[in-house]
mmCIF file of C-alpha atoms in Angstrom:
data_model
loop_
_atom_site.group_PDB
_atom_site.id
_atom_site.type_symbol
_atom_site.label_atom_id
_atom_site.label_comp_id
_atom_site.label_asym_id
_atom_site.label_seq_id
_atom_site.Cartn_x
_atom_site.Cartn_y
_atom_site.Cartn_z
ATOM 1 C CA UNK A 1 -40.973 90.676 -2.339
ATOM 2 C CA UNK A 2 -43.918 92.274 -3.531
ATOM 3 C CA UNK A 3 -46.552 89.484 -2.649
ATOM 4 C CA UNK A 4 -44.821 90.374 1.481
ATOM 5 C CA UNK A 5 -45.355 94.155 0.730
ATOM 6 C CA UNK A 6 -49.044 93.399 -0.155
ATOM 7 C CA UNK A 7 -49.378 91.645 2.800
ATOM 8 C CA UNK A 8 -47.720 93.976 5.489
ATOM 9 C CA UNK A 9 -49.880 97.088 3.550
ATOM 10 C CA UNK A 10 -53.146 94.924 3.976
ATOM 11 C CA UNK A 11 -52.440 94.050 7.965
ATOM 12 C CA UNK A 12 -51.260 98.071 8.154
ATOM 13 C CA UNK A 13 -54.858 98.990 6.634
ATOM 14 C CA UNK A 14 -56.597 96.425 9.201
ATOM 15 C CA UNK A 15 -54.686 97.831 12.276
ATOM 16 C CA UNK A 16 -55.649 101.445 11.345
ATOM 17 C CA UNK A 17 -59.301 100.874 10.310
ATOM 18 C CA UNK A 18 -59.543 99.357 14.029
ATOM 19 C CA UNK A 19 -57.715 102.121 15.639
ATOM 20 C CA UNK A 20 -59.988 104.717 13.966
ATOM 21 C CA UNK A 21 -62.806 102.811 15.527
ATOM 22 C CA UNK A 22 -61.586 102.400 18.543
ATOM 23 C CA UNK A 23 -60.716 106.103 18.689
ATOM 24 C CA UNK A 24 -64.066 106.959 17.274
ATOM 25 C CA UNK A 25 -65.860 104.751 20.247
ATOM 26 C CA UNK A 26 -63.202 106.773 22.964
ATOM 27 C CA UNK A 27 -64.178 110.240 21.716
ATOM 28 C CA UNK A 28 -67.847 109.632 21.811
ATOM 29 C CA UNK A 29 -67.729 107.998 25.562
ATOM 30 C CA UNK A 30 -65.519 111.132 26.409
ATOM 31 C CA UNK A 31 -68.149 113.828 25.570
ATOM 32 C CA UNK A 32 -70.955 111.453 26.748
ATOM 33 C CA UNK A 33 -72.593 110.857 22.961
ATOM 34 C CA UNK A 34 -73.335 107.597 21.691
ATOM 35 C CA UNK A 35 -72.714 106.801 18.074
ATOM 36 C CA UNK A 36 -74.982 107.380 15.867
ATOM 37 C CA UNK A 37 -76.931 104.426 14.627
ATOM 38 C CA UNK A 38 -76.441 105.559 10.848
ATOM 39 C CA UNK A 39 -72.849 104.909 10.981
ATOM 40 C CA UNK A 40 -73.174 101.408 10.998
ATOM 41 C CA UNK A 41 -76.086 101.465 8.493
ATOM 42 C CA UNK A 42 -74.095 103.520 6.170
ATOM 43 C CA UNK A 43 -71.192 101.026 6.111
ATOM 44 C CA UNK A 44 -73.617 98.018 5.357
ATOM 45 C CA UNK A 45 -75.031 100.436 2.574
ATOM 46 C CA UNK A 46 -72.214 100.881 1.334
ATOM 47 C CA UNK A 47 -71.511 96.928 1.295
ATOM 48 C CA UNK A 48 -74.394 96.631 -0.725
ATOM 49 C CA UNK A 49 -72.946 98.568 -3.671
ATOM 50 C CA UNK A 50 -69.230 96.527 -3.264
ATOM 51 C CA UNK A 51 -68.069 94.669 -6.390
ATOM 52 C CA UNK A 52 -66.349 91.354 -6.480
ATOM 53 C CA UNK A 53 -65.055 88.746 -8.803
ATOM 54 C CA UNK A 54 -66.954 86.147 -10.827
ATOM 55 C CA UNK A 55 -64.026 84.123 -12.033
ATOM 56 C CA UNK A 56 -62.393 87.045 -13.825
ATOM 57 C CA UNK A 57 -65.881 89.142 -14.392
ATOM 58 C CA UNK A 58 -66.655 91.762 -11.618
ATOM 59 C CA UNK A 59 -69.850 91.332 -10.675
ATOM 60 C CA UNK A 60 -71.671 93.162 -7.086
ATOM 61 C CA UNK A 61 -71.799 91.323 -4.134
ATOM 62 C CA UNK A 62 -74.998 90.648 -3.780
ATOM 63 C CA UNK A 63 -75.009 88.657 -7.507
ATOM 64 C CA UNK A 64 -72.163 86.588 -6.960
ATOM 65 C CA UNK A 65 -73.842 84.077 -4.591
ATOM 66 C CA UNK A 66 -76.690 83.606 -6.856
ATOM 67 C CA UNK A 67 -74.116 82.961 -9.694
ATOM 68 C CA UNK A 68 -72.255 80.518 -7.721
ATOM 69 C CA UNK A 69 -75.428 78.755 -6.856
ATOM 70 C CA UNK A 70 -76.260 78.302 -10.547
ATOM 71 C CA UNK A 71 -72.508 76.879 -11.400
ATOM 72 C CA UNK A 72 -73.230 73.906 -8.706
ATOM 73 C CA UNK A 73 -76.762 73.607 -9.915
ATOM 74 C CA UNK A 74 -75.494 72.766 -13.675
ATOM 75 C CA UNK A 75 -72.567 70.727 -12.129
ATOM 76 C CA UNK A 76 -73.846 68.840 -9.413
ATOM 77 C CA UNK A 77 -74.808 65.606 -11.322
ATOM 78 C CA UNK A 78 -71.522 65.458 -12.937
ATOM 79 C CA UNK A 79 -69.331 66.664 -10.016
ATOM 80 C CA UNK A 80 -67.561 63.581 -8.861
ATOM 81 C CA UNK A 81 -66.807 62.189 -12.407
ATOM 82 C CA UNK A 82 -65.556 65.940 -13.156
ATOM 83 C CA UNK A 83 -63.119 65.671 -10.090
ATOM 84 C CA UNK A 84 -61.680 62.658 -11.318
ATOM 85 C CA UNK A 85 -61.545 63.502 -14.854
ATOM 86 C CA UNK A 86 -59.989 67.064 -13.849
ATOM 87 C CA UNK A 87 -57.392 65.922 -11.318
ATOM 88 C CA UNK A 88 -56.404 62.256 -12.963
ATOM 89 C CA UNK A 89 -57.953 61.338 -9.479
ATOM 90 C CA UNK A 90 -55.372 63.002 -7.184
ATOM 91 C CA UNK A 91 -58.182 64.640 -5.769
ATOM 92 C CA UNK A 92 -58.849 61.613 -3.697
ATOM 93 C CA UNK A 93 -55.526 61.577 -2.527
ATOM 94 C CA UNK A 94 -55.361 65.295 -1.519
ATOM 95 C CA UNK A 95 -58.780 64.604 0.813
ATOM 96 C CA UNK A 96 -57.045 61.603 2.152
ATOM 97 C CA UNK A 97 -54.299 63.784 3.194
ATOM 98 C CA UNK A 98 -56.620 66.005 4.875
ATOM 99 C CA UNK A 99 -58.221 63.489 6.794
ATOM 100 C CA UNK A 100 -54.565 61.792 7.855
ATOM 101 C CA UNK A 101 -53.487 65.360 9.026
ATOM 102 C CA UNK A 102 -56.751 65.669 10.825
ATOM 103 C CA UNK A 103 -56.285 62.306 12.791
ATOM 104 C CA UNK A 104 -59.934 62.507 14.025
ATOM 105 C CA UNK A 105 -60.532 60.180 17.151
ATOM 106 C CA UNK A 106 -63.836 58.373 18.228
ATOM 107 C CA UNK A 107 -66.168 60.818 19.761
ATOM 108 C CA UNK A 108 -64.952 63.697 17.235
ATOM 109 C CA UNK A 109 -67.837 65.984 15.851
ATOM 110 C CA UNK A 110 -67.193 67.304 11.780
ATOM 111 C CA UNK A 111 -68.761 70.127 10.560
ATOM 112 C CA UNK A 112 -67.857 70.092 6.450
ATOM 113 C CA UNK A 113 -68.925 73.308 4.723
ATOM 114 C CA UNK A 114 -69.558 73.227 1.178
ATOM 115 C CA UNK A 115 -69.954 69.660 1.417
ATOM 116 C CA UNK A 116 -71.137 69.061 -1.455
ATOM 117 C CA UNK A 117 -71.545 65.285 -2.281
ATOM 118 C CA UNK A 118 -70.115 64.289 1.013
ATOM 119 C CA UNK A 119 -66.355 63.209 0.130
ATOM 120 C CA UNK A 120 -64.837 64.541 3.330
ATOM 121 C CA UNK A 121 -67.683 62.980 5.625
ATOM 122 C CA UNK A 122 -67.593 59.858 4.581
ATOM 123 C CA UNK A 123 -63.965 59.396 4.892
ATOM 124 C CA UNK A 124 -64.100 61.239 8.169
ATOM 125 C CA UNK A 125 -66.527 58.756 9.224
ATOM 126 C CA UNK A 126 -64.762 55.769 7.897
ATOM 127 C CA UNK A 127 -61.500 56.677 9.614
ATOM 128 C CA UNK A 128 -63.196 57.146 12.848
ATOM 129 C CA UNK A 129 -64.580 53.766 12.633
ATOM 130 C CA UNK A 130 -61.194 52.236 11.848
ATOM 131 C CA UNK A 131 -59.829 54.250 14.868
ATOM 132 C CA UNK A 132 -62.817 52.515 16.988
ATOM 133 C CA UNK A 133 -62.237 48.912 15.851
ATOM 134 C CA UNK A 134 -58.347 49.623 16.744
ATOM 135 C CA UNK A 135 -58.971 50.814 20.201
ATOM 136 C CA UNK A 136 -61.484 47.837 20.892
ATOM 137 C CA UNK A 137 -58.842 45.506 19.897
ATOM 138 C CA UNK A 138 -55.895 46.927 21.474
ATOM 139 C CA UNK A 139 -58.202 46.900 24.817
ATOM 140 C CA UNK A 140 -59.255 43.255 24.150
ATOM 141 C CA UNK A 141 -55.528 42.311 24.043
ATOM 142 C CA UNK A 142 -55.060 44.254 27.382
ATOM 143 C CA UNK A 143 -57.709 42.237 28.938
ATOM 144 C CA UNK A 144 -56.294 39.102 27.422
ATOM 145 C CA UNK A 145 -52.744 39.481 28.858
ATOM 146 C CA UNK A 146 -52.841 41.889 31.510
ATOM 147 C CA UNK A 147 -49.699 42.774 33.587
ATOM 148 C CA UNK A 148 -49.300 42.366 37.229
ATOM 149 C CA UNK A 149 -49.716 45.906 37.820
ATOM 150 C CA UNK A 150 -53.449 45.556 36.260
ATOM 151 C CA UNK A 151 -54.430 42.729 38.292
ATOM 152 C CA UNK A 152 -53.153 44.046 41.486
ATOM 153 C CA UNK A 153 -54.990 47.073 40.609
ATOM 154 C CA UNK A 154 -58.226 45.679 39.496
ATOM 155 C CA UNK A 155 -57.760 47.494 36.236
ATOM 156 C CA UNK A 156 -59.514 44.889 33.879
ATOM 157 C CA UNK A 157 -62.821 45.857 35.628
ATOM 158 C CA UNK A 158 -62.172 48.966 34.638
ATOM 159 C CA UNK A 159 -61.747 47.967 31.066
ATOM 160 C CA UNK A 160 -64.566 46.211 31.007
ATOM 161 C CA UNK A 161 -66.641 49.022 32.454
ATOM 162 C CA UNK A 162 -64.938 51.473 30.123
ATOM 163 C CA UNK A 163 -65.920 49.141 26.960
ATOM 164 C CA UNK A 164 -69.501 48.771 28.136
ATOM 165 C CA UNK A 165 -70.221 52.197 28.194
ATOM 166 C CA UNK A 166 -68.293 52.846 25.117
ATOM 167 C CA UNK A 167 -66.824 56.076 23.805
ATOM 168 C CA UNK A 168 -69.420 59.423 22.435
ATOM 169 C CA UNK A 169 -70.766 58.329 19.205
ATOM 170 C CA UNK A 170 -69.010 60.763 16.281
ATOM 171 C CA UNK A 171 -70.961 62.551 13.814
ATOM 172 C CA UNK A 172 -70.628 64.196 10.476
ATOM 173 C CA UNK A 173 -72.495 67.021 9.473
ATOM 174 C CA UNK A 174 -72.602 68.227 5.397
ATOM 175 C CA UNK A 175 -73.659 71.665 5.467
ATOM 176 C CA UNK A 176 -73.901 73.249 1.641
ATOM 177 C CA UNK A 177 -75.494 76.352 0.276
ATOM 178 C CA UNK A 178 -76.880 74.339 -3.037
ATOM 179 C CA UNK A 179 -79.856 71.799 -2.433
ATOM 180 C CA UNK A 180 -78.843 69.875 -5.646
ATOM 181 C CA UNK A 181 -75.396 68.984 -4.533
ATOM 182 C CA UNK A 182 -76.981 67.741 -1.072
ATOM 183 C CA UNK A 183 -79.325 65.715 -3.297
ATOM 184 C CA UNK A 184 -76.512 64.164 -4.680
ATOM 185 C CA UNK A 185 -74.757 63.366 -1.427
ATOM 186 C CA UNK A 186 -77.632 62.076 -0.059
ATOM 187 C CA UNK A 187 -78.289 59.949 -2.820
ATOM 188 C CA UNK A 188 -74.365 58.707 -2.661
ATOM 189 C CA UNK A 189 -74.895 58.309 1.070
ATOM 190 C CA UNK A 190 -77.989 55.858 0.822
ATOM 191 C CA UNK A 191 -76.179 54.086 -2.013
ATOM 192 C CA UNK A 192 -72.945 53.216 0.108
ATOM 193 C CA UNK A 193 -75.394 52.294 2.976
ATOM 194 C CA UNK A 194 -73.754 55.674 4.915
ATOM 195 C CA UNK A 195 -76.291 56.567 7.677
ATOM 196 C CA UNK A 196 -75.479 56.642 11.207
ATOM 197 C CA UNK A 197 -73.719 59.601 12.579
ATOM 198 C CA UNK A 198 -74.331 61.445 9.143
ATOM 199 C CA UNK A 199 -76.790 64.550 8.436
ATOM 200 C CA UNK A 200 -77.370 67.025 5.708
ATOM 201 C CA UNK A 201 -78.173 70.608 6.533
ATOM 202 C CA UNK A 202 -78.855 73.286 3.988
ATOM 203 C CA UNK A 203 -76.902 76.453 5.085
ATOM 204 C CA UNK A 204 -74.659 79.507 4.183
ATOM 205 C CA UNK A 205 -71.097 79.683 4.905
ATOM 206 C CA UNK A 206 -71.192 83.280 5.920
ATOM 207 C CA UNK A 207 -74.441 82.680 8.496
ATOM 208 C CA UNK A 208 -74.353 78.934 9.815
ATOM 209 C CA UNK A 209 -77.455 77.898 11.137
ATOM 210 C CA UNK A 210 -75.376 76.381 14.195
ATOM 211 C CA UNK A 211 -74.863 77.362 17.811
ATOM 212 C CA UNK A 212 -71.594 78.399 19.145
ATOM 213 C CA UNK A 213 -68.856 75.951 20.360
ATOM 214 C CA UNK A 214 -70.313 73.148 18.599
ATOM 215 C CA UNK A 215 -68.115 71.227 16.486
ATOM 216 C CA UNK A 216 -64.649 69.598 17.162
ATOM 217 C CA UNK A 217 -63.180 69.769 13.431
ATOM 218 C CA UNK A 218 -64.408 72.409 10.793
ATOM 219 C CA UNK A 219 -63.400 71.405 6.996
ATOM 220 C CA UNK A 220 -64.017 72.934 3.819
ATOM 221 C CA UNK A 221 -62.555 71.367 0.755
ATOM 222 C CA UNK A 222 -62.488 73.200 -2.856
ATOM 223 C CA UNK A 223 -65.418 75.332 -1.406
ATOM 224 C CA UNK A 224 -64.114 78.441 0.099
ATOM 225 C CA UNK A 225 -62.726 80.305 -2.733
ATOM 226 C CA UNK A 226 -66.549 80.269 -4.068
ATOM 227 C CA UNK A 227 -67.551 82.657 -1.047
ATOM 228 C CA UNK A 228 -68.616 85.925 -1.347
ATOM 229 C CA UNK A 229 -67.007 87.128 1.857
ATOM 230 C CA UNK A 230 -64.505 84.753 2.957
ATOM 231 C CA UNK A 231 -63.157 87.032 5.700
ATOM 232 C CA UNK A 232 -66.753 86.220 6.928
ATOM 233 C CA UNK A 233 -66.932 82.542 6.673
ATOM 234 C CA UNK A 234 -63.840 82.555 8.725
ATOM 235 C CA UNK A 235 -65.483 84.278 11.640
ATOM 236 C CA UNK A 236 -68.054 81.949 11.199
ATOM 237 C CA UNK A 237 -65.834 78.944 11.396
ATOM 238 C CA UNK A 238 -64.540 80.470 14.271
ATOM 239 C CA UNK A 239 -67.724 80.838 15.958
ATOM 240 C CA UNK A 240 -69.159 77.475 15.812
ATOM 241 C CA UNK A 241 -65.649 75.441 16.914
ATOM 242 C CA UNK A 242 -65.664 74.396 20.430
ATOM 243 C CA UNK A 243 -62.299 75.923 22.319
ATOM 244 C CA UNK A 244 -59.459 73.659 21.001
ATOM 245 C CA UNK A 245 -61.514 73.214 17.782
ATOM 246 C CA UNK A 246 -59.509 72.464 14.289
ATOM 247 C CA UNK A 247 -60.250 74.475 11.198
ATOM 248 C CA UNK A 248 -58.804 72.734 8.038
ATOM 249 C CA UNK A 249 -59.325 73.902 4.169
ATOM 250 C CA UNK A 250 -58.240 72.366 1.811
ATOM 251 C CA UNK A 251 -58.273 74.594 -1.471
ATOM 252 C CA UNK A 252 -56.640 75.160 -4.715
ATOM 253 C CA UNK A 253 -53.460 77.544 -4.435
ATOM 254 C CA UNK A 254 -50.135 79.078 -5.926
ATOM 255 C CA UNK A 255 -47.852 76.597 -7.699
ATOM 256 C CA UNK A 256 -44.474 77.148 -6.587
ATOM 257 C CA UNK A 257 -42.293 75.416 -9.638
ATOM 258 C CA UNK A 258 -42.562 78.138 -12.416
ATOM 259 C CA UNK A 259 -42.066 75.437 -14.840
ATOM 260 C CA UNK A 260 -45.249 73.519 -13.186
ATOM 261 C CA UNK A 261 -47.083 76.492 -13.245
ATOM 262 C CA UNK A 262 -46.898 77.042 -16.867
ATOM 263 C CA UNK A 263 -47.849 73.327 -17.543
ATOM 264 C CA UNK A 264 -50.804 73.914 -14.823
ATOM 265 C CA UNK A 265 -52.007 77.247 -16.416
ATOM 266 C CA UNK A 266 -51.865 75.539 -19.971
ATOM 267 C CA UNK A 267 -53.991 72.537 -18.654
ATOM 268 C CA UNK A 268 -56.469 74.321 -16.564
ATOM 269 C CA UNK A 269 -57.679 76.819 -19.367
ATOM 270 C CA UNK A 270 -57.360 74.684 -22.227
ATOM 271 C CA UNK A 271 -58.457 71.202 -20.954
ATOM 272 C CA UNK A 272 -60.283 71.681 -17.907
ATOM 273 C CA UNK A 273 -63.196 73.480 -19.623
ATOM 274 C CA UNK A 274 -63.251 71.122 -22.439
ATOM 275 C CA UNK A 275 -63.832 68.254 -20.216
ATOM 276 C CA UNK A 276 -66.595 70.259 -18.740
ATOM 277 C CA UNK A 277 -67.918 70.391 -22.384
ATOM 278 C CA UNK A 278 -67.755 66.542 -22.863
ATOM 279 C CA UNK A 279 -68.699 65.139 -19.833
ATOM 280 C CA UNK A 280 -71.351 67.480 -18.392
ATOM 281 C CA UNK A 281 -72.067 69.649 -21.742
ATOM 282 C CA UNK A 282 -71.230 72.756 -19.235
ATOM 283 C CA UNK A 283 -68.043 74.871 -20.799
ATOM 284 C CA UNK A 284 -68.644 78.281 -18.989
ATOM 285 C CA UNK A 285 -69.446 76.431 -15.306
ATOM 286 C CA UNK A 286 -65.883 75.098 -15.477
ATOM 287 C CA UNK A 287 -64.360 77.960 -17.374
ATOM 288 C CA UNK A 288 -65.569 79.789 -14.175
ATOM 289 C CA UNK A 289 -63.742 77.451 -11.864
ATOM 290 C CA UNK A 290 -60.680 77.509 -13.313
ATOM 291 C CA UNK A 291 -60.814 81.470 -13.331
ATOM 292 C CA UNK A 292 -61.783 81.344 -9.636
ATOM 293 C CA UNK A 293 -58.781 79.303 -8.237
ATOM 294 C CA UNK A 294 -56.627 82.310 -10.375
ATOM 295 C CA UNK A 295 -58.616 84.941 -7.749
ATOM 296 C CA UNK A 296 -57.999 82.781 -4.884
ATOM 297 C CA UNK A 297 -55.336 84.503 -2.692
ATOM 298 C CA UNK A 298 -52.237 82.623 -2.414
ATOM 299 C CA UNK A 299 -50.975 80.319 0.725
ATOM 300 C CA UNK A 300 -49.385 83.353 2.563
ATOM 301 C CA UNK A 301 -52.307 85.782 2.258
ATOM 302 C CA UNK A 302 -54.960 83.283 3.021
ATOM 303 C CA UNK A 303 -52.950 82.051 6.171
ATOM 304 C CA UNK A 304 -53.021 85.845 7.054
ATOM 305 C CA UNK A 305 -56.576 85.910 6.854
ATOM 306 C CA UNK A 306 -57.305 82.740 9.069
ATOM 307 C CA UNK A 307 -54.759 84.593 11.549
ATOM 308 C CA UNK A 308 -57.132 87.907 11.318
ATOM 309 C CA UNK A 309 -60.410 85.751 11.846
ATOM 310 C CA UNK A 310 -58.923 84.829 15.311
ATOM 311 C CA UNK A 311 -57.308 81.514 14.823
ATOM 312 C CA UNK A 312 -54.135 80.686 16.455
ATOM 313 C CA UNK A 313 -50.922 77.726 15.310
ATOM 314 C CA UNK A 314 -51.864 78.690 11.696
ATOM 315 C CA UNK A 315 -50.171 76.797 9.102
ATOM 316 C CA UNK A 316 -50.121 75.218 5.568
ATOM 317 C CA UNK A 317 -48.601 72.588 3.343
ATOM 318 C CA UNK A 318 -48.607 72.487 -0.039
ATOM 319 C CA UNK A 319 -49.562 69.712 -2.182
ATOM 320 C CA UNK A 320 -48.441 68.648 -5.674
ATOM 321 C CA UNK A 321 -46.253 71.503 -5.758
ATOM 322 C CA UNK A 322 -48.719 74.215 -4.703
ATOM 323 C CA UNK A 323 -51.788 73.051 -6.863
ATOM 324 C CA UNK A 324 -53.616 72.659 -3.255
ATOM 325 C CA UNK A 325 -52.680 73.811 -0.433
ATOM 326 C CA UNK A 326 -53.768 72.366 3.093
ATOM 327 C CA UNK A 327 -54.441 75.096 5.820
ATOM 328 C CA UNK A 328 -54.908 74.441 9.303
ATOM 329 C CA UNK A 329 -55.506 76.634 12.322
ATOM 330 C CA UNK A 330 -57.033 76.147 16.180
ATOM 331 C CA UNK A 331 -59.573 78.000 18.158
ATOM 332 C CA UNK A 332 -58.139 78.474 21.734
#
């Protein structure tokens, strides 16, 4: 009940803020005046003084990005090993679930933001390759045993011409603000021989270095909670997606079962930082990661944020009892 009231109050506040801006603009237009440029600068200056959370610590907004950068700079070398240790390997199943829900087809263009060491991009390219092979086998069978309709209409020649042309090549762009994470990802790609269709870009989720309407799918896995202004990152996701493109976010969320929630809290605060100390010699970074999960909006609140950014058909699916939620929305 309390959560529902909180969501309603947030939406009412946003609506009233929008009405105030519209009313001010309308009044200025009727009087023949233009709004003073200093009005916008006033809000921008105020934003510089705003505070936000860094785990359970309150910090100025301008400081959070630096602190988060330092965390991932510290953990980059041990990032994959720690993911396996912290989740007991279940993170692999969560990421597989993301790809199966996405179901990308040959020719799809992916942007994986906060892509870290490339887990989602590697899975995407492998999934697309398997789809392409399946389509080729299906086409080959159709050519081997054409129906009388295919023969009479000359479809076999059509299949041949399509096969020669081939589908547009799929591509995956891994975008991460942290250069150390990108270095680790590139080394992994080279070791695995994953080169074709994959590129690496250093960029900020709040100000993506891409033109409008570029990608079919935007993914962010376990990264958006580390962004200072999540609403701005969501707007950027909408901007770079093509019409009909899909936003997909995999993120830690609110556990729905009370018993599991207590066990999860005990494990998170007592075991995960200790694992960080043993494996990566870094207790503080993993203490922050645990705290950042608790500060992230729950499933319903984040769904509302995605809708407010301009996405449609927004849904979420709980995985492992709500330990993780998969959010999805479309740009229309």
